[in-house]
mmCIF file of C-alpha atoms in Angstrom:
data_model
loop_
_atom_site.group_PDB
_atom_site.id
_atom_site.type_symbol
_atom_site.label_atom_id
_atom_site.label_comp_id
_atom_site.label_asym_id
_atom_site.label_seq_id
_atom_site.Cartn_x
_atom_site.Cartn_y
_atom_site.Cartn_z
ATOM 1 C CA MET A 1 -0.025 0.044 -0.122
ATOM 2 C CA GLN A 2 1.401 3.530 -0.859
ATOM 3 C CA ILE A 3 1.153 5.566 1.990
ATOM 4 C CA ILE A 4 1.567 9.933 1.553
ATOM 5 C CA ASN A 5 1.815 12.439 3.898
ATOM 6 C CA GLN A 6 -0.290 15.709 3.470
ATOM 7 C CA SER A 7 0.086 16.805 6.221
ATOM 8 C CA ILE A 8 1.925 18.079 9.462
ATOM 9 C CA GLN A 9 0.672 20.515 12.043
ATOM 10 C CA TYR A 10 2.774 21.369 15.006
ATOM 11 C CA GLN A 11 1.147 21.900 18.470
ATOM 12 C CA MET A 12 3.407 24.209 20.524
ATOM 13 C CA GLU A 13 3.173 25.146 23.925
ATOM 14 C CA THR A 14 1.943 28.892 24.185
ATOM 15 C CA SER A 15 4.164 29.878 26.936
ATOM 16 C CA THR A 16 7.630 28.536 25.519
ATOM 17 C CA GLY A 17 7.205 27.965 21.898
ATOM 18 C CA ASN A 18 8.147 24.488 22.452
ATOM 19 C CA THR A 19 6.494 21.831 20.208
ATOM 20 C CA THR A 20 4.190 19.256 22.405
ATOM 21 C CA SER A 21 2.635 17.150 19.506
ATOM 22 C CA VAL A 22 2.356 16.663 15.796
ATOM 23 C CA VAL A 23 -0.396 15.748 14.198
ATOM 24 C CA VAL A 24 0.475 14.054 10.477
ATOM 25 C CA GLY A 25 -2.328 13.580 8.018
ATOM 26 C CA LEU A 26 -1.752 10.683 5.866
ATOM 27 C CA HIS A 27 -3.573 9.240 2.680
ATOM 28 C CA GLY A 28 -2.932 5.398 2.010
ATOM 29 C CA LYS A 29 -4.903 3.415 -1.211
ATOM 30 C CA SER A 30 -4.570 0.076 -2.104
ATOM 31 C CA ASP A 31 -6.856 -2.419 -4.412
ATOM 32 C CA LYS A 32 -9.424 -3.031 -1.422
ATOM 33 C CA LEU A 33 -8.708 -0.030 0.799
ATOM 34 C CA GLU A 34 -8.681 3.348 0.889
ATOM 35 C CA PHE A 35 -8.052 5.630 4.288
ATOM 36 C CA SER A 36 -7.422 9.292 5.668
ATOM 37 C CA ALA A 37 -5.772 9.981 8.684
ATOM 38 C CA ASN A 38 -4.887 12.540 10.975
ATOM 39 C CA LEU A 39 -2.544 10.833 13.346
ATOM 40 C CA ALA A 40 -1.259 12.254 16.253
ATOM 41 C CA VAL A 41 2.829 11.913 17.573
ATOM 42 C CA VAL A 42 3.264 12.449 21.131
ATOM 43 C CA ALA A 43 6.154 12.878 23.427
ATOM 44 C CA ALA A 44 5.961 9.138 24.307
ATOM 45 C CA ASP A 45 6.361 8.335 20.552
ATOM 46 C CA LEU A 46 9.860 9.712 20.455
ATOM 47 C CA GLU A 47 13.173 8.400 21.576
ATOM 48 C CA ALA A 48 14.943 9.444 24.815
ATOM 49 C CA GLU A 49 16.744 12.841 24.327
ATOM 50 C CA THR A 50 14.918 13.607 20.916
ATOM 51 C CA THR A 51 12.289 16.577 20.436
ATOM 52 C CA PHE A 52 9.914 17.219 17.874
ATOM 53 C CA ASP A 53 12.356 20.114 16.112
ATOM 54 C CA ASP A 54 15.066 17.387 15.616
ATOM 55 C CA LEU A 55 12.800 15.376 13.458
ATOM 56 C CA SER A 56 12.525 15.812 9.627
ATOM 57 C CA LYS A 57 9.065 15.788 8.123
ATOM 58 C CA LYS A 58 9.805 12.088 6.640
ATOM 59 C CA GLN A 59 11.073 10.934 10.431
ATOM 60 C CA LEU A 60 7.461 12.298 11.601
ATOM 61 C CA SER A 61 5.654 10.430 8.898
ATOM 62 C CA THR A 62 7.507 7.123 9.548
ATOM 63 C CA LEU A 63 6.726 7.722 12.944
ATOM 64 C CA ALA A 64 2.737 8.215 12.621
ATOM 65 C CA ILE A 65 2.697 5.278 10.109
ATOM 66 C CA LYS A 66 3.936 2.942 12.690
ATOM 67 C CA LYS A 67 0.879 3.615 14.468
ATOM 68 C CA LEU A 68 -1.300 2.469 11.990
ATOM 69 C CA PRO A 69 -1.075 -1.441 12.711
ATOM 70 C CA LYS A 70 -2.172 -0.844 16.135
ATOM 71 C CA LEU A 71 -5.085 1.480 15.420
ATOM 72 C CA MET A 72 -6.624 -0.138 12.373
ATOM 73 C CA PRO A 73 -7.968 -3.079 13.864
ATOM 74 C CA THR A 74 -10.250 -0.822 16.496
ATOM 75 C CA LEU A 75 -11.950 0.956 13.839
ATOM 76 C CA ALA A 76 -15.708 1.067 14.075
ATOM 77 C CA TYR A 77 -17.683 0.192 11.419
ATOM 78 C CA SER A 78 -20.649 2.540 10.463
ATOM 79 C CA ASN A 79 -22.362 1.069 7.664
ATOM 80 C CA TYR A 80 -21.966 -0.738 4.143
ATOM 81 C CA GLN A 81 -23.374 -0.750 0.925
ATOM 82 C CA PHE A 82 -24.117 -3.010 -1.729
ATOM 83 C CA PHE A 83 -23.664 -2.445 -5.401
ATOM 84 C CA VAL A 84 -25.588 -4.333 -7.558
ATOM 85 C CA GLN A 85 -25.588 -5.359 -11.416
ATOM 86 C CA ASN A 86 -28.577 -6.945 -13.020
ATOM 87 C CA ASP A 87 -30.285 -7.246 -9.445
ATOM 88 C CA VAL A 88 -27.428 -9.041 -7.932
ATOM 89 C CA PRO A 89 -25.009 -7.859 -5.596
ATOM 90 C CA VAL A 90 -21.414 -7.563 -7.021
ATOM 91 C CA ARG A 91 -19.495 -6.193 -4.514
ATOM 92 C CA LEU A 92 -19.897 -4.028 -0.951
ATOM 93 C CA THR A 93 -18.197 -0.940 0.333
ATOM 94 C CA ALA A 94 -17.867 -0.707 4.083
ATOM 95 C CA TYR A 95 -16.942 2.327 6.156
ATOM 96 C CA SER A 96 -15.111 2.565 9.026
ATOM 97 C CA ASP A 97 -13.745 5.252 11.682
ATOM 98 C CA LEU A 98 -11.593 5.739 14.429
ATOM 99 C CA SER A 99 -11.430 8.599 16.940
ATOM 100 C CA ASN A 100 -8.905 7.990 19.961
ATOM 101 C CA ASN A 101 -6.199 10.176 21.759
ATOM 102 C CA GLY A 102 -6.104 12.711 19.008
ATOM 103 C CA SER A 103 -6.064 10.553 16.248
ATOM 104 C CA TYR A 104 -8.832 9.908 13.340
ATOM 105 C CA ILE A 105 -8.752 7.295 10.860
ATOM 106 C CA SER A 106 -11.457 7.162 8.124
ATOM 107 C CA LEU A 107 -11.317 4.073 6.008
ATOM 108 C CA SER A 108 -13.373 2.714 2.858
ATOM 109 C CA SER A 109 -13.163 -1.097 1.826
ATOM 110 C CA THR A 110 -14.161 -2.570 -1.221
ATOM 111 C CA LEU A 111 -15.207 -6.107 -0.988
ATOM 112 C CA ASP A 112 -16.269 -8.930 -3.465
ATOM 113 C CA GLN A 113 -17.416 -12.095 -3.435
ATOM 114 C CA SER A 114 -13.528 -13.489 -2.985
ATOM 115 C CA ASP A 115 -13.830 -11.613 0.217
ATOM 116 C CA PHE A 116 -16.582 -14.103 1.751
ATOM 117 C CA THR A 117 -15.654 -17.817 0.843
ATOM 118 C CA ASN A 118 -18.440 -19.371 2.951
ATOM 119 C CA LYS A 119 -21.241 -17.668 1.564
ATOM 120 C CA ALA A 120 -22.644 -15.843 -1.039
ATOM 121 C CA ILE A 121 -22.290 -11.869 -0.892
ATOM 122 C CA GLU A 122 -26.129 -11.444 -1.044
ATOM 123 C CA SER A 123 -26.269 -13.294 2.056
ATOM 124 C CA VAL A 124 -23.426 -11.739 4.134
ATOM 125 C CA GLY A 125 -24.200 -9.567 7.205
ATOM 126 C CA TYR A 126 -22.406 -7.099 9.349
ATOM 127 C CA GLU A 127 -20.218 -9.394 11.377
ATOM 128 C CA ASP A 128 -18.866 -11.319 8.037
ATOM 129 C CA VAL A 129 -18.063 -7.585 6.821
ATOM 130 C CA LYS A 130 -16.243 -6.745 9.597
ATOM 131 C CA SER A 131 -14.404 -10.110 9.640
ATOM 132 C CA ALA A 132 -13.272 -9.579 6.002
ATOM 133 C CA VAL A 133 -12.187 -6.228 6.468
ATOM 134 C CA LYS A 134 -10.001 -7.262 9.324
ATOM 135 C CA THR A 135 -8.578 -9.963 7.414
ATOM 136 C CA ILE A 136 -7.664 -7.255 4.701
ATOM 137 C CA LEU A 137 -6.079 -5.145 7.333
ATOM 138 C CA SER A 138 -4.200 -7.575 9.103
ATOM 139 C CA GLN A 139 -2.396 -8.322 5.587
ATOM 140 C CA GLU A 140 -1.927 -4.592 4.729
ATOM 141 C CA PHE A 141 -0.692 -3.932 8.164
ATOM 142 C CA PRO A 142 0.680 -6.573 10.173
ATOM 143 C CA THR A 143 1.289 -6.409 13.843
ATOM 144 C CA SER A 144 4.526 -8.222 13.958
#
């Protein structure tokens, strides 16, 4: 999956001007997934003796991207929508999001019959969709 840094926003302490956190905007897309994310990078994410001002845009993006494997499986699923051809469902798009500790992720997942091996796509339900998306996420964002 190609992930692009779209923005970096520094949060600074008003009295000292020191950077207290950074929000990194990311966008990623593969055949089955597309997401937009604003991920908070906080001091605890930095190595000892490192400040935000020591890090380049690329390093900050890398820190944010490292958070994705942990956050993606915790997405909440809001809805899904079937796409029908000749009165037969051929694919569906599932919509998911997460808002957690200053981070936000919005994900859309496009699934077809190949994502549901045990039942026909027209008979899948919420739990089937949720399971299929989690399988794809584990492939795209392995945790180990």
